Coordinates of C-alpha atoms in Angstrom, one line a residue:
M252 CA 6.9 18.6 17.4
A253 CA 7.5 15.7 15.0
A254 CA 4.1 14.2 15.9
I255 CA 2.4 17.5 15.2
A256 CA 4.2 17.9 11.9
A257 CA 3.2 14.4 10.8
A258 CA -0.4 15.0 11.7
I259 CA -0.5 18.2 9.8
A260 CA 1.1 16.6 6.7
V261 CA -1.4 13.7 6.7
G262 CA -4.3 16.0 7.4
L263 CA -3.5 18.5 4.7
G264 CA -2.8 15.7 2.2
A265 CA -6.2 14.2 2.9
L266 CA -7.9 17.6 2.7
G267 CA -6.2 18.4 -0.7
A268 CA -7.2 14.9 -2.0
G269 CA -10.8 15.4 -0.9
I270 CA -11.1 18.7 -2.6
G271 CA -9.3 17.5 -5.8
N272 CA -11.5 14.4 -6.0
G273 CA -14.6 16.5 -5.6
L274 CA -13.6 18.8 -8.4
I275 CA -12.6 16.0 -10.7
V276 CA -15.8 14.0 -10.3
G277 CA -18.0 17.2 -10.4
R278 CA -16.4 18.3 -13.7
T279 CA -16.7 14.8 -15.1
V280 CA -20.4 14.6 -14.3
E281 CA -20.8 18.0 -15.9
G282 CA -19.0 16.8 -19.0
I283 CA -21.2 13.7 -19.2
A284 CA -24.3 15.8 -18.8
R285 CA -23.2 17.9 -21.7
Q286 CA -22.0 15.1 -24.0
P287 CA -23.4 11.7 -22.9
E288 CA -21.8 10.0 -25.9
L289 CA -18.3 10.6 -24.4
R290 CA -19.2 8.9 -21.1
G291 CA -16.6 6.1 -21.4
T292 CA -13.7 8.4 -22.4
L293 CA -14.5 10.9 -19.6
Q294 CA -14.8 8.2 -17.0
T295 CA -11.5 6.7 -18.0
T296 CA -9.8 10.1 -17.8
M297 CA -11.6 10.7 -14.4
F298 CA -10.3 7.4 -12.9
I299 CA -6.7 8.2 -14.0
G300 CA -7.0 11.7 -12.5
V301 CA -8.5 10.3 -9.2
A302 CA -5.7 7.8 -9.0
L303 CA -3.1 10.5 -9.4
V304 CA -4.8 12.7 -6.8
E305 CA -5.0 9.8 -4.4
A306 CA -1.2 9.4 -4.6
L307 CA -0.9 12.7 -2.6
P308 CA -2.2 11.3 0.7
I309 CA -0.1 8.2 0.4
I310 CA 3.0 10.3 -0.1
A311 CA 2.0 12.5 2.8
V312 CA 1.7 9.4 5.0
V313 CA 5.2 8.2 3.9
V314 CA 6.6 11.7 4.7
A315 CA 4.9 11.6 8.1
F316 CA 6.5 8.2 8.9
I317 CA 9.9 9.6 7.8
V318 CA 9.5 12.6 10.1
M319 CA 8.6 10.3 13.0

């Protein structure tokens, strides 16, 4: 059961990060298309958001190792 729980934790963490990254990048591209002069600001904010979203799968892997 612990192996199944670990696999589910990692899988859902990766799924959530993938969806979150897609939304963040899509909205950033939309914002750049609307206001090209804010490209640098929007990209910086996007990279910070992507980094925070990518922390989720890393935390899920740590939890999976703790469960194992």
